[in-house]
Every structure is written in C-alpha cells, then in structure tokens.
Amino acid sequence: LTGIPYENDTIDHIAALGESIYYAHLASNDASKDSLFKITNNSVEPFKTQPGYIQSIRSRGGYLSVATDYSSMLYSADEKIICLNESPNSSAPFYTDIIKLHDNSCWVSYENNGVSCPQYNISILPQGPNSNLIADMKFSDKKLYTVAGNLGLWGMASFSLKLGTGEWYGHDNWKFTNSLCLCVAPNHNKYYYGSVGQYGEQGTGLVECSNSWWYDTVYTTENTPIKKK
C-alpha cells in the first residue's frame, strides 16, 4: 500500500476494527493538527472526526476508542459515537483511554486524574505511590485493571476495581517503574504488564501476575520462552 498521507512522517497509534485499519499522524510542530486516517480495501481517507491532540486510538470489544488531550470518544463498528466526553480548550484533562463495560457504562482514564465513570458520577484516584497518572486500562471478568502512577513515566502497580463492591486491590510492585501497558489473558487468571523500568538485577521485562500485591514471573531476554533465531 502506497500513497498513505504522511507515510514518511511520524505515524503513531494504530488499531484495527472490522475491515478497516485506523492510524494517527502526530504533527511535529502543532499537536492541534494531529490527524486520524482510515484504510479500507487499500483506500485511505481521513477519519470522520479530526480532534487533534491525539493521545491514543485502540480497538477492543467491537469498539474504537479515541483519546485526546481534550476529548475521549468511543465509536461502534459503523463509526457511530457511543460515548463522548469533552472539555473546553482552556482546561485540558488529558484523556488517555475510554472503555465500555458489561453494564453499558463508559469509563474514562486521565493522565493526571485517575479514572471516572461520567454516567454514574464516579471519580476514582487509584492513588499510585507518587501520582495518579494512568497509562492503560483494561476490563475483564467484571474487573477494571489500570496501570497507576509511579516514579518516572508510569508505575506497573496496577489497581483492579471489583465492580459492584468498589474495592481496589493492587500490587506491591512499585519498583517496576515505567510500565506502559497491560494485557489480561482471556482464558485464565493471568495478567501481564510491559515494563521498561528495572527491578533489582532483573531489569526490563514482561511481568506476569495472578495474585494481588505480588507478581509471579518477570520474563526477560534470559528466560523468555520465545526462541531466538
């Protein structure tokens, strides 16, 4: 596929939904000009909304989420807006993600203010050891998983909300600094964090967890099950 707009420039954030691929172009000198594009059947066109200040685009559960400094939007597969949160340009909350749960409520994460559910007027600060930054969040089995703030960029110390009880539990893994993402395994109780920080001599790795307040394994280049060529 050739002729992609800005193909020689910074292209970041990519997601697939249905038969289309969505990607974001981050403008180098003016974030307000960040743009979204859609690729379908080798044809490229601008996405229906161009919000600027793009933080992330993701696909999960048949929905496309778009988070920017000033807005968070959740689209259905036919690109209809399911959830929308906006703030005036004078006050940027720095949205990082938006997801839809089993009860059709939408939860929003912020760079500085934890997570919230606008429909229920619920706002929660996961209370990371040094900040309330949120790098990523996932929903699985009636639990909301987040990557909460720590030293450096992000902390891997996730807090999981047991929906219905409002109980938070997390991990005593504050030394796993600078985690950027998490994934919940669909068929068992494992969940994983991608960490670019360090833990003693183990260094950077993929952190595997199954129990609260601790971790199971840290996979590195030394013990990875992936075979090297």
Coordinates of C-alpha atoms in Angstrom, one line a residue:
L1 CA 0.0 0.0 0.0
T2 CA 1.5 3.3 -1.1
G3 CA 0.3 6.9 -1.1
I4 CA -0.5 6.9 2.6
P5 CA -0.8 10.5 3.9
Y6 CA 2.4 11.4 5.9
E7 CA 3.9 7.9 5.3
N8 CA 7.4 9.4 5.7
D9 CA 6.5 11.4 8.8
T10 CA 5.6 10.3 12.4
I11 CA 2.8 7.8 12.3
D12 CA 1.8 6.5 15.7
H13 CA -1.2 4.7 17.3
I14 CA -2.8 2.1 15.1
A15 CA -5.9 0.0 15.6
A16 CA -8.0 -2.5 13.5
L17 CA -11.8 -2.7 13.6
G18 CA -13.9 -4.7 11.2
E19 CA -12.3 -4.5 7.8
S20 CA -10.6 -1.2 8.4
I21 CA -7.3 0.0 9.9
Y22 CA -7.1 3.3 11.7
Y23 CA -3.9 5.2 12.4
A24 CA -2.9 8.6 13.8
H25 CA -0.4 11.1 12.3
L26 CA 1.2 13.2 15.1
A27 CA 2.0 16.7 13.8
S28 CA 5.6 17.6 14.7
N29 CA 5.1 21.3 15.4
D30 CA 1.5 21.7 16.3
A31 CA -0.4 18.9 18.2
S32 CA -3.7 20.6 17.4
K33 CA -3.1 19.3 13.8
D34 CA -2.8 15.7 14.8
S35 CA -5.0 13.7 12.4
L36 CA -6.7 10.3 12.0
F37 CA -6.9 8.2 8.9
K38 CA -8.8 5.1 7.9
I39 CA -7.6 2.4 5.5
T40 CA -10.2 0.1 3.9
N41 CA -9.7 -2.1 0.8
N42 CA -6.3 -0.3 0.1
S43 CA -8.1 3.0 0.1
V44 CA -7.1 5.8 2.5
E45 CA -9.4 8.5 3.7
P46 CA -9.5 11.0 6.7
F47 CA -11.5 9.7 9.6
K48 CA -14.9 11.4 10.2
T49 CA -13.6 13.3 13.2
Q50 CA -10.3 15.2 13.4
P51 CA -9.9 16.2 17.1
G52 CA -6.2 17.0 17.3
Y53 CA -4.0 16.4 20.4
I54 CA -4.2 12.6 20.0
Q55 CA -3.1 10.5 22.9
S56 CA -4.3 7.0 21.8
I57 CA -6.5 5.0 19.5
R58 CA -7.5 1.5 20.4
S59 CA -9.8 -1.3 19.3
R60 CA -11.5 -3.6 21.8
G61 CA -14.8 -5.4 22.2
G62 CA -16.0 -4.2 18.8
Y63 CA -15.4 -0.6 19.6
L64 CA -12.9 2.0 18.5
S65 CA -11.6 4.4 21.2
V66 CA -10.0 7.8 20.5
A67 CA -8.5 9.7 23.4
T68 CA -7.1 13.2 23.1
D69 CA -6.0 16.0 25.5
Y70 CA -9.5 17.5 25.4
S71 CA -11.9 14.6 24.5
S72 CA -12.5 10.9 24.7
M73 CA -14.7 9.2 22.1
L74 CA -15.9 5.6 21.7
Y75 CA -17.2 4.5 18.3
S76 CA -19.2 1.5 17.2
A77 CA -18.1 -0.7 14.2
D78 CA -20.2 1.5 11.9
E79 CA -18.5 4.6 13.4
K80 CA -21.4 5.9 15.4
I81 CA -20.5 7.6 18.7
I82 CA -21.3 5.5 21.7
C83 CA -19.7 7.7 24.4
L84 CA -18.3 11.2 24.2
N85 CA -16.5 13.3 26.8
E86 CA -15.3 16.8 26.0
S87 CA -13.6 19.7 27.9
P88 CA -13.0 23.3 26.9
N89 CA -9.7 24.2 25.4
S90 CA -8.9 26.3 28.4
S91 CA -8.7 23.2 30.6
A92 CA -7.2 20.0 29.2
P93 CA -7.8 16.9 31.4
F94 CA -5.5 14.9 29.1
Y95 CA -7.7 11.8 28.4
T96 CA -5.7 8.6 27.9
D97 CA -8.4 6.0 27.2
I98 CA -12.2 5.2 27.2
I99 CA -13.8 1.7 27.5
K100 CA -17.3 0.3 27.7
L101 CA -18.2 -2.2 30.4
H102 CA -20.7 -5.0 30.6
D103 CA -23.4 -2.7 32.1
N104 CA -23.0 -0.3 29.1
S105 CA -21.3 2.3 31.3
C106 CA -18.3 4.1 29.9
W107 CA -15.1 4.6 32.0
V108 CA -12.5 7.2 31.2
S109 CA -8.9 7.4 32.2
Y110 CA -6.9 10.6 32.5
E111 CA -3.2 11.4 32.6
N112 CA -3.4 13.1 35.9
N113 CA -6.8 12.4 37.5
G114 CA -7.3 8.6 37.7
V115 CA -10.4 7.1 36.2
S116 CA -14.0 8.1 36.2
C117 CA -17.5 7.0 35.1
P118 CA -19.4 10.1 34.0
Q119 CA -22.8 8.2 33.8
Y120 CA -22.6 7.2 37.5
N121 CA -20.8 10.4 38.5
I122 CA -18.0 8.3 39.9
S123 CA -14.4 9.5 40.1
I124 CA -11.6 7.4 41.4
L125 CA -8.0 8.1 42.0
P126 CA -6.0 4.8 42.1
Q127 CA -3.5 6.5 44.5
G128 CA -0.3 5.4 42.9
P129 CA 2.7 5.9 45.3
N130 CA 3.7 9.1 43.6
S131 CA 1.0 10.2 41.3
N132 CA -2.5 9.4 39.8
L133 CA -1.3 9.1 36.3
I134 CA -3.0 6.3 34.3
A135 CA -1.1 4.7 31.4
D136 CA -3.5 2.0 30.4
M137 CA -6.7 0.2 31.5
K138 CA -8.5 -3.0 30.6
F139 CA -11.8 -4.6 31.5
S140 CA -12.2 -8.3 32.1
D141 CA -14.5 -10.5 34.3
K142 CA -16.1 -7.5 36.0
K143 CA -12.8 -6.1 37.0
L144 CA -11.2 -2.8 35.8
Y145 CA -7.4 -3.0 35.6
T146 CA -5.2 0.1 35.4
V147 CA -1.6 1.0 35.3
A148 CA -1.2 3.6 38.0
G149 CA 1.4 6.4 38.5
N150 CA 4.8 5.7 40.0
L151 CA 8.3 7.1 39.6
G152 CA 9.4 8.1 36.2
L153 CA 6.7 7.8 33.5
W154 CA 4.3 5.2 34.8
G155 CA 4.2 2.6 37.5
M156 CA 3.3 -1.0 37.0
A157 CA 1.5 -1.2 40.3
S158 CA -2.0 -1.9 38.9
F159 CA -5.1 -1.4 40.9
S160 CA -8.1 -3.5 39.9
L161 CA -11.6 -2.4 40.7
K162 CA -14.1 -5.2 41.7
L163 CA -17.1 -3.6 40.1
G164 CA -20.1 -3.6 42.4
T165 CA -18.1 -3.5 45.6
G166 CA -15.8 -0.7 44.7
E167 CA -12.9 -2.5 46.3
W168 CA -9.5 -1.7 45.0
Y169 CA -6.6 -4.1 45.2
G170 CA -3.2 -3.8 43.7
H171 CA 0.4 -4.9 43.6
D172 CA 3.4 -4.1 45.8
N173 CA 5.5 -3.8 42.7
W174 CA 6.5 -0.1 43.0
K175 CA 10.0 -0.9 41.7
F176 CA 8.6 -1.9 38.3
T177 CA 8.7 1.7 37.1
N178 CA 7.8 3.0 33.7
S179 CA 5.2 0.4 32.7
L180 CA 3.3 1.4 29.6
C181 CA 0.6 -1.2 29.0
L182 CA -1.2 -4.3 30.4
C183 CA -3.0 -7.3 29.0
V184 CA -5.5 -9.6 30.7
A185 CA -5.3 -13.2 29.5
P186 CA -8.8 -14.3 28.3
N187 CA -8.7 -17.9 29.4
H188 CA -7.1 -17.9 32.8
N189 CA -6.4 -15.6 35.7
K190 CA -3.1 -14.2 34.5
Y191 CA -2.4 -10.6 33.5
Y192 CA 0.7 -9.0 32.2
Y193 CA 2.5 -5.7 32.3
G194 CA 5.0 -4.4 29.8
S195 CA 7.7 -2.7 31.9
V196 CA 10.6 -0.6 30.7
G197 CA 11.8 0.0 34.2
Q198 CA 14.0 -2.1 36.5
Y199 CA 13.6 -4.4 39.4
G200 CA 16.9 -5.2 41.1
E201 CA 19.1 -7.1 38.6
Q202 CA 16.2 -8.5 36.6
G203 CA 15.9 -5.3 34.5
T204 CA 13.2 -4.6 32.0
G205 CA 10.7 -7.3 31.2
L206 CA 7.2 -8.7 30.9
V207 CA 5.7 -9.0 34.3
E208 CA 3.3 -11.9 34.9
C209 CA 0.8 -11.7 37.8
S210 CA -2.1 -13.7 39.1
N211 CA -2.4 -12.6 42.8
S212 CA -2.9 -9.3 44.5
W213 CA 0.0 -7.4 45.9
W214 CA 2.7 -9.5 44.2
Y215 CA 3.8 -11.0 40.9
D216 CA 4.6 -14.4 39.5
T217 CA 7.4 -14.1 37.0
V218 CA 9.4 -11.5 35.1
Y219 CA 10.2 -12.6 31.6
T220 CA 13.4 -11.1 30.2
T221 CA 15.9 -12.0 27.4
E222 CA 17.4 -14.5 29.8
N223 CA 14.3 -16.6 30.4
T224 CA 11.9 -15.8 27.6
P225 CA 10.0 -18.8 26.1
I226 CA 10.4 -17.2 22.7
K227 CA 13.2 -19.0 20.8
K228 CA 15.9 -16.9 19.2
K229 CA 16.8 -17.5 15.6

